[in-house]
Amino acid sequence: MFDKYFRKDIAWGGQILSLETGKVARQADGAVMARLGDTIVLCTVVGARSVKPGQDFFPLTVNYQEKAFAAGKIPGGFFKREGRPSENETLVSRLIDRPLRPLFPEGFRNEVQVIATVLSHDMENNPDIVSLVGCSAALTLSGIPFFGPVGAARVGFIDGQYVLNPTAAQIAQSRLDLVLAGTAEGVLMVESEADELPEEVMLGALEFGHKAFQPVIQGIIELAEHAGKEPWDLAGEDESVTALKARIKELGTSGMTEAYKITEKLSRQKAVGEAKKAVVAALEAEGKDASSAKGLLKELEADVVRNAILDTGIRIDGRDTKTVRPILAEVGVLPRAHGSALFTRGETQSLCVVTLGTGQDEQIIDSLTGEYRENFMLHYNFPPYSVNETGRMGSPGRREIGHGKLAWRAVHPILPGKEQFPYTIRIVSEITESNGSSSMATVCGATLSMMDAGVPLRRPVAGIAMGLIKEDRGYAVLSDILGDEDHLGDMDFKVAGSEAGITSLQMDIKITSITLEIMKVALAQAKDGRIHILGEMAKGISGARSQVAATAPRITVINVPKEKIRDVIGTGGKVIREIVEQTGCKIDIEDDGTIKIASASQENTDAAIAKIRGITAEAEIGVIYTGKVVKTADFGAFVNFLGAKDGLVHISELANERVNKTTDVVKEGDAVKVKVIGFDDRGKVKLSMRVVDQATGADITEQVGERRPRAEGEEGEGRERGERRERRPRRDRD
């Protein structure tokens, strides 16, 4: 039945990476079951055999999906089944897409769908690397035109050593979490978060990772030699298209060159559009079919821009290759926000707003590896007006989620610990203008807004996007790229970090690969740009404000003994609810006895602390407390004096003179001042009013003298009755 079954085992990083095909999903063009440890991912590829009429782009779709059964779980929610992709599924889908997309032939327009389904997760080996390798193998087997295969690896940095494919436990100890993918020749994609590592360490990680996934590439090639399908026929370029391309170049080069001398974005775009219309009109006047001119005009546009940069070193907006556009950093732009900043770099602008919350505002994330809480969120929005367009407004798309996560990785390493700053932090970045890297503008704006909010960052962080123009005759690395340079160039290389080192690095290549030499140049040039941007940001604000905004909650942290937590919470949460209702504070209680009290009013915070301390505190002999009489009896009065604690003031301790009746001195509800004078043999508290000046609360023991020791059985009615029962003769049961 499985006559085409084949399996390739690859020794990789001390484990076996297994790739098998021909057994599952046999009707797909390519299907590979990839396994590392007990993490298993089914990767499938299907390509359309024909191009849809009018299709002028390559419709590649990559879907990564996690099945709850892979971790032995049942999905939460009402429907109990997987639904809309989670943030992590969206991010991994992008992670797989980015290194695969550049390796399809130029002009290939057939629809291709790649699906990676996580079937098993061992909680140690992350499915993202397994999925990327599996999808690369499935494409290589499918026969669909693909200039692969692609290898991938995760690299950690622990105790000064690089670690290949670190486990989840190792990642927690690592100063680096870097994923890279590429071909045998070079690197195609990088995604990382780092703990302010120097450029040399990051470059070393790329070199280490590229070398480490070479056995994977070789293994996929050997798998394809045994199980690969016949490659699809690729039609060569039609002679008429070649002639049309030459004619478009003749007609449009001059107009396109002039248009790209305009430095202002919208005016330049208008001129480029008019130059294209002029070419189409000329072709139609000559009786030529202009239906395919759109793609060819894009090629001409790219040639004009790229050649001008390589020939002159001058870019679209008149800058050289290393200059960063003018920067303006403003903070405190929104009066009611806890922190806000407007970061403008050329024609790119991000409005970042910080909101500080409590532990109750943490995001609860239910993942395959288990449920956890996140106290730092960064949300990125890209409205259509930012690029002078109209468009649909709705939930965030893949791009917005990806850009937000990139900025999150960049600032996350420099955040203070929860012990130092016990707040939940949410940052929203609204891109109000865009012509260049808005994700790196978000990094800068997020840093500024957090400092404005009083978040004690380890150091400020800035980000910069680098570009590349690479031809056979040479290359140029561009600092702070424009939108057009991104679209028409060969690389989008984003680097974020502080003065001390890199916190995040992301790279996407549109050509088959780049060398380590080019990456080294790009990293060095990015560092110079980053330091410059940090200097410009310091003109707006140079460090965190000394305290949070008046509109933000104040969080006070206290600690109580673990055994007292249940007393603070109370039966069914009754006690803590009463404290919250009475004080208006938000209160979070952790298992180790840490209690966080949040309120905009210090008075309310103090009231909540007093109530909690009253519940958890122990009465101390000799200390004077203010209490309330809650009950009277013939033998004395019961006083609530320390939270929920009551003590007995014996009738002999009510006053210095003889008292015949308790109610002659106190009544229920009276506020009194009492001193702890001891404990009985059951731990009950003995109190005295007579040794305390009820007007001032002063201790007057020395003035009134010590009371003689009470006779046995004198403490209260209950004890006297008990003693009488003990003295009563027992009847003879016989």
Tab-separated table of N, CA, C and O in Angstrom, residues 29 45-50 110-113 144 232:
chain	number	residue	atom	x	y	z
A	29	ASP	N	0.727	17.421	-3.457
A	29	ASP	CA	1.884	17.418	-4.360
A	29	ASP	C	3.156	17.038	-3.612
A	29	ASP	O	4.054	16.398	-4.156
A	45	VAL	N	2.156	20.442	0.677
A	45	VAL	CA	2.242	21.477	-0.355
A	45	VAL	C	1.333	21.075	-1.516
A	45	VAL	O	1.361	19.926	-1.962
A	46	VAL	N	0.548	22.026	-1.993
A	46	VAL	CA	-0.268	21.823	-3.190
A	46	VAL	C	-0.141	23.068	-4.057
A	46	VAL	O	-0.229	24.194	-3.551
A	47	GLY	N	0.068	22.852	-5.370
A	47	GLY	CA	0.171	23.971	-6.309
A	47	GLY	C	-0.869	23.855	-7.399
A	47	GLY	O	-1.164	22.752	-7.894
A	48	ALA	N	-1.454	24.987	-7.788
A	48	ALA	CA	-2.418	25.009	-8.879
A	48	ALA	C	-1.699	24.769	-10.197
A	48	ALA	O	-0.598	25.283	-10.416
A	49	ARG	N	-2.339	23.990	-11.078
A	49	ARG	CA	-1.705	23.642	-12.351
A	49	ARG	C	-1.791	24.745	-13.394
A	49	ARG	O	-1.097	24.705	-14.405
A	50	SER	N	-2.630	25.740	-13.145
A	50	SER	CA	-2.763	26.835	-14.105
A	50	SER	C	-2.852	28.158	-13.354
A	50	SER	O	-3.140	28.189	-12.159
A	110	ASN	N	1.477	30.643	-10.376
A	110	ASN	CA	0.541	29.602	-9.947
A	110	ASN	C	0.333	29.685	-8.432
A	110	ASN	O	1.283	29.890	-7.678
A	111	GLU	N	-0.889	29.500	-7.993
A	111	GLU	CA	-1.175	29.546	-6.571
A	111	GLU	C	-0.566	28.335	-5.864
A	111	GLU	O	-0.692	27.199	-6.334
A	112	VAL	N	0.093	28.574	-4.743
A	112	VAL	CA	0.715	27.512	-3.952
A	112	VAL	C	0.274	27.673	-2.498
A	112	VAL	O	0.310	28.785	-1.956
A	113	GLN	N	-0.135	26.557	-1.894
A	113	GLN	CA	-0.517	26.573	-0.483
A	113	GLN	C	0.342	25.586	0.297
A	113	GLN	O	0.465	24.421	-0.070
A	144	ILE	N	7.051	21.284	-7.798
A	144	ILE	CA	6.748	22.695	-8.022
A	144	ILE	C	8.068	23.462	-8.158
A	144	ILE	O	9.015	23.189	-7.406
A	232	TRP	N	7.920	20.427	-12.621
A	232	TRP	CA	7.006	21.041	-13.567
A	232	TRP	C	7.802	21.719	-14.684
A	232	TRP	O	8.915	22.204	-14.476
